[in-house]
Structure formats: structure tokens, C-alpha cells
Short mmCIF file of C-alpha atoms and ligand atoms in Angstrom, two decimals:
data_model
loop_
_atom_site.label_atom_id
_atom_site.label_comp_id
_atom_site.label_asym_id
_atom_site.label_seq_id
_atom_site.Cartn_x
_atom_site.Cartn_y
_atom_site.Cartn_z
CA MET A 22 -139.23 -85.58 78.18
CA THR A 23 -137.54 -82.79 79.55
CA PRO A 24 -138.92 -79.33 79.21
CA ALA A 25 -135.71 -78.17 77.84
CA HIS A 26 -137.35 -77.78 74.34
CA PHE A 27 -139.22 -74.89 75.45
CA ALA A 28 -136.38 -72.63 75.83
CA ALA A 29 -133.42 -72.24 73.77
CA GLU A 30 -130.93 -71.35 76.63
CA ASP A 31 -130.90 -72.40 80.38
CA SER A 32 -131.50 -68.64 81.28
CA ALA A 33 -134.55 -68.46 79.09
CA PRO A 34 -137.91 -68.96 80.92
CA GLN A 35 -139.53 -72.46 80.19
CA ARG A 36 -142.84 -72.00 78.45
CA LEU A 37 -145.34 -74.00 80.02
CA ALA A 38 -148.25 -72.88 77.82
CA GLY A 39 -148.96 -75.82 75.60
CA ALA A 40 -147.04 -78.37 78.00
CA THR A 41 -148.28 -82.01 78.85
CA ARG A 42 -149.29 -83.21 82.33
CA ALA A 43 -145.77 -84.92 82.54
CA GLU A 44 -143.93 -81.72 81.65
CA ILE A 45 -145.83 -79.57 84.21
CA ALA A 46 -145.00 -82.39 86.83
CA ARG A 47 -141.14 -82.24 85.76
CA ALA A 48 -141.23 -78.59 86.17
CA LEU A 49 -142.87 -78.95 89.79
CA VAL A 50 -139.97 -81.52 90.36
CA ASP A 51 -137.19 -79.00 89.16
CA LEU A 52 -138.89 -76.43 91.79
CA GLY A 53 -138.60 -78.83 94.60
CA VAL A 54 -142.51 -79.27 95.12
CA PRO A 55 -142.78 -82.20 97.39
CA GLU A 56 -144.24 -85.25 95.83
CA ARG A 57 -147.40 -85.69 98.12
CA GLU A 58 -148.69 -82.28 96.57
CA ARG A 59 -147.30 -82.51 93.27
CA ASN A 60 -150.50 -84.10 91.47
CA MET A 61 -152.73 -81.52 93.12
CA ARG A 62 -150.71 -78.63 91.94
CA VAL A 63 -150.45 -80.41 88.24
CA SER A 64 -154.25 -80.23 88.55
CA GLN A 65 -154.56 -76.42 89.65
CA LEU A 66 -151.95 -75.48 86.85
CA TRP A 67 -153.67 -77.41 84.45
CA HIS A 68 -157.04 -75.93 85.12
CA TRP A 69 -155.57 -72.40 85.17
CA ILE A 70 -153.59 -72.68 81.91
CA TYR A 71 -156.04 -74.96 79.95
CA HIS A 72 -159.49 -74.10 81.30
CA ARG A 73 -159.15 -70.69 82.33
CA GLY A 74 -156.56 -69.68 79.53
CA ALA A 75 -154.29 -67.95 82.39
CA ARG A 76 -151.15 -65.78 80.98
CA GLU A 77 -149.82 -64.79 84.20
CA PHE A 78 -148.96 -67.34 87.36
CA SER A 79 -150.36 -64.31 89.44
CA ALA A 80 -153.62 -64.99 88.25
CA MET A 81 -153.83 -68.39 89.95
CA ARG A 82 -155.75 -67.31 93.10
CA ASN A 83 -155.64 -71.06 94.72
CA ILE A 84 -151.96 -71.42 94.54
CA ALA A 85 -149.69 -70.11 97.29
CA ARG A 86 -147.90 -66.79 96.57
CA PRO A 87 -144.30 -68.43 97.10
CA LEU A 88 -144.68 -71.26 94.59
CA LEU A 89 -146.43 -68.70 92.21
CA ASP A 90 -143.36 -66.50 92.60
CA ARG A 91 -140.94 -69.52 92.01
CA LEU A 92 -142.90 -70.49 88.91
CA ALA A 93 -142.82 -66.78 87.42
CA GLU A 94 -139.00 -66.82 87.98
CA ARG A 95 -138.24 -69.75 85.74
CA HIS A 96 -141.13 -70.24 83.61
CA THR A 97 -143.49 -68.16 81.32
CA LEU A 98 -147.17 -68.76 80.21
CA ALA A 99 -146.26 -66.69 77.25
CA ARG A 100 -147.61 -67.84 73.88
CA PRO A 101 -145.51 -67.78 70.65
CA ASP A 102 -145.59 -64.40 68.96
CA VAL A 103 -148.26 -63.64 66.38
CA VAL A 104 -146.49 -61.68 63.70
CA THR A 105 -149.49 -60.98 61.72
CA GLU A 106 -153.24 -61.14 61.92
CA GLN A 107 -155.56 -60.72 58.89
CA VAL A 108 -159.10 -61.26 58.95
CA SER A 109 -161.17 -61.77 55.67
CA ALA A 110 -164.52 -60.09 54.75
CA ASP A 111 -166.06 -63.43 55.61
CA GLY A 112 -164.71 -63.61 58.75
CA THR A 113 -161.82 -66.09 58.23
CA ARG A 114 -158.92 -65.20 60.05
CA LYS A 115 -155.23 -66.19 59.22
CA TRP A 116 -152.24 -65.55 62.07
CA LEU A 117 -148.63 -65.85 61.11
CA ILE A 118 -146.99 -67.35 64.17
CA ARG A 119 -143.24 -67.22 65.03
CA MET A 120 -142.48 -70.09 67.47
CA PRO A 121 -139.62 -69.33 69.73
CA PRO A 122 -135.97 -70.39 68.87
CA ALA A 123 -135.67 -74.02 69.25
CA HIS A 124 -132.01 -73.88 69.66
CA ILE A 125 -129.17 -71.41 70.05
CA GLY A 126 -128.77 -69.78 66.48
CA ASP A 127 -132.40 -70.67 65.55
CA LYS A 128 -134.44 -67.55 64.13
CA GLY A 129 -137.79 -69.35 65.24
CA ALA A 130 -139.72 -71.05 62.71
CA GLU A 131 -142.93 -69.38 61.38
CA ILE A 132 -146.22 -71.23 60.60
CA GLU A 133 -149.61 -70.20 59.48
CA CYS A 134 -152.68 -70.86 61.49
CA VAL A 135 -156.06 -70.41 59.93
CA TYR A 136 -159.58 -70.02 61.56
CA ILE A 137 -162.83 -70.45 59.62
CA PRO A 138 -165.90 -69.39 61.52
CA GLU A 139 -169.54 -70.79 60.71
CA SER A 140 -172.33 -69.89 62.54
CA ASP A 141 -172.35 -72.56 65.07
CA ARG A 142 -168.89 -73.89 65.20
CA GLY A 143 -165.15 -72.70 64.31
CA THR A 144 -162.65 -74.70 62.59
CA LEU A 145 -159.07 -74.30 63.34
CA CYS A 146 -156.42 -75.58 60.74
CA VAL A 147 -153.12 -76.46 62.51
CA SER A 148 -149.51 -77.14 61.23
CA SER A 149 -147.58 -80.37 62.58
CA GLN A 150 -144.22 -79.72 61.09
CA VAL A 151 -142.65 -76.78 59.56
CA GLY A 152 -142.37 -77.99 55.88
CA CYS A 153 -142.71 -81.35 54.87
CA THR A 154 -140.17 -84.27 53.93
CA LEU A 155 -142.70 -85.60 51.21
CA ASN A 156 -142.91 -83.96 47.67
CA CYS A 157 -146.67 -84.16 46.64
CA SER A 158 -146.20 -82.53 42.91
CA PHE A 159 -149.09 -80.14 43.75
CA CYS A 160 -148.00 -78.90 46.94
CA HIS A 161 -146.13 -75.95 47.69
CA THR A 162 -145.01 -77.12 51.17
CA GLY A 163 -143.70 -80.15 49.36
CA THR A 164 -140.98 -77.79 47.71
CA MET A 165 -139.57 -76.61 50.97
CA PRO A 166 -136.88 -78.27 52.62
CA LEU A 167 -138.22 -79.83 56.11
CA VAL A 168 -137.00 -77.33 58.85
CA ARG A 169 -138.13 -79.35 61.84
CA ASN A 170 -140.79 -81.34 63.35
CA LEU A 171 -143.07 -78.96 65.67
CA THR A 172 -143.38 -80.14 69.30
CA ALA A 173 -146.41 -81.07 71.11
CA ALA A 174 -146.28 -77.72 73.03
CA GLU A 175 -145.99 -75.76 69.42
CA ILE A 176 -148.95 -77.76 67.98
CA VAL A 177 -151.17 -76.78 71.45
CA ALA A 178 -150.16 -73.20 71.35
CA GLN A 179 -151.64 -72.61 67.99
CA VAL A 180 -154.91 -73.55 69.64
CA LEU A 181 -154.20 -71.29 72.76
CA VAL A 182 -153.32 -68.06 70.47
CA ALA A 183 -156.60 -68.76 68.41
CA ARG A 184 -158.72 -68.92 71.95
CA ASP A 185 -157.06 -65.77 73.26
CA ARG A 186 -157.55 -63.62 70.06
CA LEU A 187 -161.18 -65.21 69.81
CA GLY A 188 -162.05 -64.57 73.25
CA ASP A 189 -162.72 -68.04 73.85
CA PHE A 190 -161.65 -68.42 77.63
CA PRO A 191 -163.88 -67.37 80.37
CA GLY A 192 -164.35 -63.58 80.71
CA GLY A 193 -162.65 -63.33 77.18
CA VAL A 194 -164.24 -60.73 74.59
CA ALA A 195 -164.43 -61.69 71.17
CA PRO A 196 -163.15 -59.58 68.60
CA SER A 197 -165.83 -57.01 66.94
CA ASP A 198 -164.30 -57.41 63.26
CA GLY A 199 -165.88 -60.34 61.66
CA LEU A 200 -167.79 -63.49 62.63
CA VAL A 201 -166.99 -65.36 65.84
CA PRO A 202 -169.66 -67.89 66.54
CA SER A 203 -171.34 -67.43 69.82
CA GLY A 204 -174.29 -68.48 71.78
CA GLU A 205 -175.16 -70.99 74.65
CA GLY A 206 -172.78 -73.82 74.41
CA VAL A 207 -171.17 -72.55 71.33
CA ARG A 208 -167.39 -72.28 71.20
CA ALA A 209 -165.32 -70.29 68.94
CA VAL A 210 -162.95 -73.00 68.31
CA SER A 211 -164.90 -76.15 68.17
CA ASN A 212 -163.14 -78.14 65.46
CA ILE A 213 -159.44 -78.52 64.70
CA VAL A 214 -158.11 -79.88 61.55
CA PHE A 215 -154.48 -81.17 61.19
CA MET A 216 -154.25 -79.99 57.62
CA GLY A 217 -151.50 -77.15 57.91
CA MET A 218 -148.12 -77.73 56.99
CA GLY A 219 -146.62 -81.09 57.23
CA GLU A 220 -147.41 -84.74 57.46
CA PRO A 221 -148.99 -85.51 60.89
CA LEU A 222 -148.02 -89.33 60.75
CA TYR A 223 -144.54 -88.13 60.35
CA ASN A 224 -144.45 -86.53 63.89
CA LEU A 225 -147.13 -88.68 65.30
CA THR A 226 -145.76 -88.84 68.81
CA ALA A 227 -145.78 -84.97 69.43
CA VAL A 228 -149.30 -85.12 67.51
CA ARG A 229 -150.52 -87.63 70.00
CA ASP A 230 -149.52 -85.76 72.79
CA ALA A 231 -150.95 -82.47 71.56
CA ILE A 232 -154.11 -84.13 71.14
CA ALA A 233 -154.11 -85.47 74.57
CA VAL A 234 -153.95 -82.05 75.85
CA LEU A 235 -156.39 -80.82 73.80
CA THR A 236 -158.98 -83.18 74.42
CA ASP A 237 -158.05 -83.63 78.29
CA GLY A 238 -161.56 -82.60 79.92
CA ASP A 239 -160.18 -80.88 82.84
CA GLY A 240 -158.79 -78.45 80.07
CA LEU A 241 -159.47 -77.58 76.62
CA SER A 242 -161.97 -80.47 76.57
CA LEU A 243 -162.09 -80.74 72.63
CA SER A 244 -164.10 -83.61 71.30
CA ARG A 245 -161.95 -86.31 69.59
CA ARG A 246 -164.82 -86.60 66.97
CA ARG A 247 -163.94 -82.95 66.29
CA ILE A 248 -160.40 -83.36 65.63
CA THR A 249 -159.37 -84.41 62.14
CA VAL A 250 -155.94 -85.50 61.15
CA SER A 251 -154.93 -85.61 57.47
CA THR A 252 -152.53 -87.81 55.92
CA SER A 253 -151.01 -88.45 52.72
CA GLY A 254 -150.96 -92.19 53.58
CA VAL A 255 -148.30 -93.08 55.81
CA VAL A 256 -150.27 -96.51 56.02
CA PRO A 257 -147.94 -98.23 59.25
CA GLU A 258 -149.14 -95.38 61.39
CA MET A 259 -152.85 -95.18 60.51
CA GLN A 260 -153.74 -97.89 63.19
CA ARG A 261 -151.68 -96.35 65.63
CA LEU A 262 -153.44 -92.95 65.22
CA GLY A 263 -156.64 -94.37 65.45
CA ALA A 264 -155.71 -96.39 68.47
CA GLU A 265 -153.90 -93.82 70.54
CA CYS A 266 -155.51 -90.63 69.38
CA GLY A 267 -159.17 -91.95 68.40
CA THR A 268 -159.44 -88.76 66.17
CA MET A 269 -161.07 -88.49 62.71
CA LEU A 270 -159.05 -89.34 60.04
CA ALA A 271 -158.80 -87.58 56.33
CA VAL A 272 -156.74 -89.48 53.68
CA SER A 273 -155.43 -87.38 50.65
CA LEU A 274 -156.25 -89.81 47.80
CA HIS A 275 -156.11 -87.64 44.74
CA ALA A 276 -156.06 -90.44 42.22
CA THR A 277 -157.86 -93.57 41.40
CA ASN A 278 -154.90 -95.67 39.95
CA ASN A 279 -151.40 -96.14 41.06
CA SER A 280 -149.64 -94.77 38.38
CA LEU A 281 -151.22 -91.32 38.54
CA ARG A 282 -150.86 -91.30 42.39
CA ASP A 283 -147.14 -92.08 42.10
CA ARG A 284 -146.65 -89.06 40.15
CA LEU A 285 -148.85 -86.96 42.56
CA VAL A 286 -148.08 -88.32 45.85
CA PRO A 287 -144.91 -89.83 45.66
CA LEU A 288 -145.40 -91.86 48.93
CA ASN A 289 -147.73 -94.00 46.64
CA ARG A 290 -144.63 -95.71 45.68
CA ARG A 291 -144.09 -97.16 48.94
CA TYR A 292 -147.58 -97.40 50.26
CA PRO A 293 -149.89 -98.10 47.05
CA ILE A 294 -153.77 -97.17 47.04
CA GLU A 295 -154.68 -101.05 48.07
CA PRO A 296 -152.87 -101.25 51.19
CA LEU A 297 -153.78 -97.47 51.91
CA LEU A 298 -157.67 -98.58 51.61
CA GLN A 299 -157.19 -101.63 53.51
CA ALA A 300 -155.65 -99.42 56.55
CA CYS A 301 -158.80 -97.19 56.05
CA ARG A 302 -160.77 -100.51 56.45
CA ASP A 303 -158.90 -101.28 59.46
CA TYR A 304 -158.84 -97.74 61.04
CA PRO A 305 -160.15 -97.95 64.59
CA GLY A 306 -163.48 -96.61 65.24
CA ALA A 307 -164.58 -96.12 61.51
CA SER A 308 -168.33 -96.34 61.09
CA ASN A 309 -171.30 -94.55 59.20
CA ALA A 310 -171.33 -92.11 62.02
CA ARG A 311 -167.77 -91.45 61.55
CA ARG A 312 -166.73 -91.58 58.30
CA ILE A 313 -163.17 -91.02 56.73
CA THR A 314 -162.78 -88.16 54.73
CA PHE A 315 -161.25 -88.79 51.39
CA GLU A 316 -159.47 -85.49 50.05
CA TYR A 317 -159.44 -85.24 46.16
CA VAL A 318 -157.71 -82.24 44.63
CA MET A 319 -158.88 -81.19 41.36
CA LEU A 320 -156.32 -81.09 38.59
CA LYS A 321 -157.41 -79.83 35.06
CA GLY A 322 -156.85 -82.66 32.79
CA ILE A 323 -155.01 -84.73 34.97
CA ASN A 324 -157.58 -86.33 37.48
CA ASP A 325 -160.85 -84.71 36.60
CA THR A 326 -162.83 -87.00 34.23
CA PRO A 327 -166.43 -88.41 34.74
CA ALA A 328 -164.66 -91.94 34.33
CA GLU A 329 -162.32 -90.74 37.30
CA ALA A 330 -165.20 -89.76 39.29
CA ARG A 331 -166.99 -93.24 38.69
CA ALA A 332 -163.27 -95.01 39.88
CA LEU A 333 -163.33 -92.88 42.89
CA VAL A 334 -166.95 -94.09 43.76
CA ARG A 335 -166.37 -97.97 43.09
CA LEU A 336 -162.83 -97.85 45.09
CA LEU A 337 -164.34 -96.35 47.94
CA LYS A 338 -167.25 -98.98 47.79
CA GLY A 339 -167.84 -100.45 51.37
CA ILE A 340 -165.75 -97.92 53.01
CA PRO A 341 -167.53 -95.50 55.60
CA ALA A 342 -166.56 -92.30 53.23
CA LYS A 343 -167.04 -88.63 53.02
CA ILE A 344 -165.44 -87.32 49.47
CA ASN A 345 -163.95 -83.86 49.67
CA LEU A 346 -163.16 -82.31 46.22
CA ILE A 347 -160.61 -79.54 46.70
CA PRO A 348 -160.23 -76.98 43.93
CA PHE A 349 -156.51 -76.64 43.43
CA ASN A 350 -154.70 -73.63 44.39
CA PRO A 351 -152.01 -72.77 42.15
CA TRP A 352 -148.81 -71.36 43.49
CA PRO A 353 -145.81 -69.74 41.27
CA GLY A 354 -144.51 -72.49 39.13
CA SER A 355 -146.73 -74.89 40.22
CA PRO A 356 -147.10 -77.68 37.17
CA TYR A 357 -150.76 -78.09 37.63
CA GLN A 358 -154.04 -75.85 37.01
CA CYS A 359 -157.23 -76.03 38.79
CA SER A 360 -160.12 -77.89 36.96
CA ASP A 361 -162.99 -75.69 35.25
CA TRP A 362 -166.01 -75.21 37.32
CA GLU A 363 -168.09 -77.07 35.22
CA THR A 364 -165.58 -80.12 35.17
CA ILE A 365 -165.82 -79.79 39.02
CA GLU A 366 -169.30 -79.69 38.96
CA ARG A 367 -169.96 -82.53 36.67
CA PHE A 368 -167.37 -84.60 38.91
CA SER A 369 -169.05 -83.84 42.14
CA GLU A 370 -172.48 -84.67 40.60
CA ILE A 371 -171.42 -88.01 39.87
CA VAL A 372 -170.10 -88.34 43.58
CA PHE A 373 -173.29 -86.95 44.70
CA ASN A 374 -175.50 -89.29 43.11
CA ALA A 375 -173.58 -92.12 44.41
CA GLY A 376 -174.89 -90.96 47.76
CA TYR A 377 -171.95 -88.56 48.99
CA ALA A 378 -173.05 -85.37 50.22
CA SER A 379 -172.51 -82.12 48.68
CA PRO A 380 -168.54 -82.48 48.30
CA VAL A 381 -167.41 -78.79 47.26
CA ARG A 382 -168.07 -75.59 48.92
CA THR A 383 -167.34 -72.02 48.28
CA PRO A 384 -163.89 -71.10 48.94
CA ARG A 385 -163.44 -68.77 52.15
CA GLY A 386 -161.06 -66.10 52.93
CA ARG A 387 -159.57 -65.62 49.39
CA ASP A 388 -159.51 -61.92 49.94
CA ILE A 389 -156.82 -62.08 52.76
CA LEU A 390 -154.75 -64.81 51.09
CA ALA A 391 -154.54 -62.88 48.21
CA ALA A 392 -152.57 -60.36 50.25
CA CYS A 393 -150.21 -62.88 51.37
CA GLY A 394 -147.62 -61.91 49.05
CA GLN A 395 -146.87 -58.85 51.43
CA LEU A 396 -146.05 -61.34 54.22
CA LYS A 397 -142.15 -62.54 54.85
CA SER A 398 -140.84 -65.27 52.48
CA GLU A 399 -141.45 -67.97 55.16
CA SER A 400 -145.11 -67.21 54.98
CA GLU A 401 -145.31 -66.75 51.50
CA LYS A 402 -144.32 -70.48 50.85
CA LEU A 403 -147.23 -71.43 53.07
CA ARG A 404 -150.01 -69.84 50.60
CA ALA A 405 -151.16 -72.61 48.92
CA ARG A 406 -151.33 -74.74 52.11
CA ALA A 407 -153.47 -71.99 53.75
CA ARG A 408 -155.81 -71.53 50.80
CA LEU A 409 -156.46 -75.19 50.78
CA MET A 410 -157.13 -75.21 54.53
CA LEU A 411 -160.10 -72.81 54.00
CA GLU A 412 -161.46 -75.01 51.31
CA GLU A 413 -161.36 -78.06 53.27
CA SER A 414 -162.19 -77.52 56.86
CA LEU A 415 -165.46 -76.46 55.46
CA VAL A 416 -166.34 -79.84 54.94
CA VAL A 417 -164.32 -82.08 57.38
CA GLY A 418 -163.71 -81.95 61.06
CA GLN A 419 -167.36 -81.41 61.31
CA ASP A 420 -169.63 -83.47 63.67
N1 SAH B 509 -149.70 -83.83 54.63
C1 SAH B 509 -150.95 -84.05 54.96
C2 SAH B 509 -151.73 -83.05 55.64
C3 SAH B 509 -151.45 -81.33 55.17
S1 SAH B 509 -151.67 -81.40 53.49
C4 SAH B 509 -151.83 -84.68 53.85
O1 SAH B 509 -150.96 -84.41 52.69
O2 SAH B 509 -152.72 -84.95 53.87
C5 SAH B 509 -153.55 -80.98 53.80
C6 SAH B 509 -154.51 -81.35 52.11
O3 SAH B 509 -153.93 -80.39 51.25
C7 SAH B 509 -153.97 -82.37 51.55
O4 SAH B 509 -154.95 -83.26 51.26
C8 SAH B 509 -153.16 -82.04 50.14
O5 SAH B 509 -153.14 -82.82 49.42
C9 SAH B 509 -153.80 -80.72 49.94
N2 SAH B 509 -153.03 -79.87 49.13
C10 SAH B 509 -151.95 -79.69 49.28
N3 SAH B 509 -151.39 -78.74 48.16
C11 SAH B 509 -152.59 -78.35 47.86
C12 SAH B 509 -152.72 -77.26 46.58
N4 SAH B 509 -151.92 -76.61 45.96
N5 SAH B 509 -154.22 -77.12 46.38
C13 SAH B 509 -155.29 -77.89 46.87
N6 SAH B 509 -154.89 -78.95 47.83
C14 SAH B 509 -153.60 -78.98 48.28
FE1 SF4 B 510 -146.41 -82.69 52.62
FE2 SF4 B 510 -149.20 -83.00 52.77
FE3 SF4 B 510 -147.91 -81.23 50.99
FE4 SF4 B 510 -147.66 -83.64 50.65
S1 SF4 B 510 -149.78 -82.63 50.23
S2 SF4 B 510 -146.02 -82.39 50.65
S3 SF4 B 510 -147.99 -84.92 52.42
S4 SF4 B 510 -147.86 -81.49 53.20
#
């Protein structure tokens, strides 16, 4: 892969914040760094970019000045722009991030990234695509045309932006407004969930490359067990996700029979419930210690009866599972309503009595999401998704 996707024009500096090792090596080849020193230079750059969080080449004290100057002439460690930052009363943060133009004439895609702090961990919800080609009938993102896949660098950059802002790199200072977990061995960003915009398994190569950067022990060093990838059920890619990424899996189930799931998640017509659950049984590394999360959005009068709760429990029998009940987040023109609280409670009790830990949590960050309408239209489209992430990331992506 050439680093060309880091810049819209040849004259623009190429972005190295988010780059894979191969992309950094390519940049060094282009600068004429001799082969015998290349691996060492890649390691040095890697350490500075991902372990230290360097934003300027000049900070890299163990690299000779002439090379730093040449790097700075053609490359940048700049992050994508943060257009807005909102902090909820409960410490939840939401950033609207504008990616640099992917090509000439591109205005730069905007995505939202949400951070949910708890006392001993912090979960970041990232996007894998701008928009989504699938059309789940309850999902606002599904109503947007796909703009494009994000690159691996753009996925990683969401984590860099969060760590910058949270003071999560060595020497960084945590913001004083809102909770940021701290203490011996506690990282502000400890967990990642791919539950933002897009279907990660339709952009699996970039997701895989991003996960390799995120989990590299010499850099960001996140645990694969603390990264969860959510899919609407792209059955043929699930094995590859497990084998190549080794992350935790979340599956958007939402229905217990095919005729309803066909309506809610149209991809079900291609990959119905039975093969989907078989792919879960076959998911590499799934065990009682590494359970698969099943997401179930609570839609009033659609999928929320006690009989369906019992059917859900029956369906998942024998699969090491967690169940995540998500209150539906309505959006303008959405054809559904959220189930009543009593209905959700009744449903969750049946699930709980079947041995699954308390699956519904208090929503977080509602106050800042309520203010979303003030943002640009591009981000308004993400409102449903962003709300959802808040609910979800409380119960998944955790050790
Ligand atoms: N495309 C992937 C990952 C992103 S969606 C997937 O579908 O799994 C993350 C989760 O949000 C999914 O479980 C999805 O079904 C759910 N979701 C989408 N819109 C929602 C809404 N309006 N209310 C509640 N959950 C929603
Ligand atoms: Fe796409 Fe997931 Fe939304 Fe379905 S729920 S439209 S797969 S983002």
C-alpha cells in the first residue's frame, strides 16, 4: 500500500499518525533511508508516534536532525481536525472529527467518536466507515448513502485524538472537566468498541490493519480482549475476524426468528440466523471467559415480548454469550419506538434468570447528545448511532 491515501495532493504532507509499520517503512524508502537502518528507524518512529504520542518530529531526540528535517518536509504527525467537543455532565465526551480530504474535491468526511469513562476504565467507540451500505430499518446510519470506507490510519487516528485530548500519553494532562479514570496502571482509553458508523466486516482489511497498530506492544499496546468488533452478521468474514484480529465479537441479533430479522436487518436474507449462530459457535477463541455479546435493540411491540425473551435464551443455548439489551434510540422519521421501561425490565428479568448478567444499564451522556442538533448536518445523521454507543459500550468491550 502506498501512503498516498494520507494526502489528497502530492504537495500535501503525508500523514504518519495512524500509519502501519509497512507504511512508515515505505515513507523511509521514499526518503532514501538505506535498508540497513530502516528497521531501526521504523522502531524509533513507532515508539515516538504510538508510545509517546509525539506530534512533532523535532521531539524525537534519538533520531539525527537531518532525517528529522527530511521527515518534517514531506510528512506530518497532525491528527484529523476536531470540529467540536462536547462533555456530558457524567463525563461522556463526544468529538466530531473531520478526516482530511481523501481526494481532490473531497470535503473531508466527518465522523463522531464517543468516549465513556468509568472509574477504572474508559471505552472509546470508533467508526469503520462513513455511512453504511446495509439498511437496518431501525438504524439512522443505514439511511445515509455510503460515503466511503475509512482507512486503517483514519481508524487509528480516532484513538490518537482521544488519547491526546484525555492526556493519555506520557506527560499528558487530563482535562479538568469531567471524569477521566486515573491511577496506577489505569489508562484513560482502555477499551475500544467498533460500534460507531459502518459495518466493520465490510472493511475488514482496514479494521485488521488498525487493530494490529492498536495492539502492538511497542506502541498503543491495547489488549485484544479489550477490543470488541460489532457486526450485523457478515457470516463469511467472521472466521477471518477471529483468526486475524483475535478480538472480542459482538453480533447484532435483534430478533429470534428469520421473518422478523429479515425486516430489521435485511442482511439476514443472505445470512439467516442459523448460519449466523453457527459462525458464532465456530468463532475462534470464544469461551466462557471470552463470551460473544449479542446485541438486542428493544423495539416497542416488535420484538419485546416475554415469549421472545425466552426464545432468545433458547436460541443462544450452548454459545458462550453475553446479552446486551439496547433501548432503541429514535431518530426523526424512524418507524419504531423504544419499548416501555417495564417491558424492558420484564424482558431483562427473563434473560437474567437464565444466567446472563444484568444486561441493561443507565444510558450515559444523553445531555450532550440532546445538543447534537446544533451540529452540522453530517453529524446530525450520527445522532442515533452515538446514543447507541453510549448505552452499549457500558456492557461490552469489558474484561
Ligand atoms: N454495523 C455494525 C456496527 C455498528 S452498529 C452492527 O450493526 O453491528 C452498532 C449497534 O447499534 C448495532 O447493534 C446496531 O444494531 C445498533 N443500532 C443501530 N441503530 C440503533 C438505534 N437507533 N437504537 C439502538 N441501537 C441501534
Ligand atoms: Fe449498518 Fe450496523 Fe446500522 Fe445496520 S445497524 S445499517 S449494519 S451501521
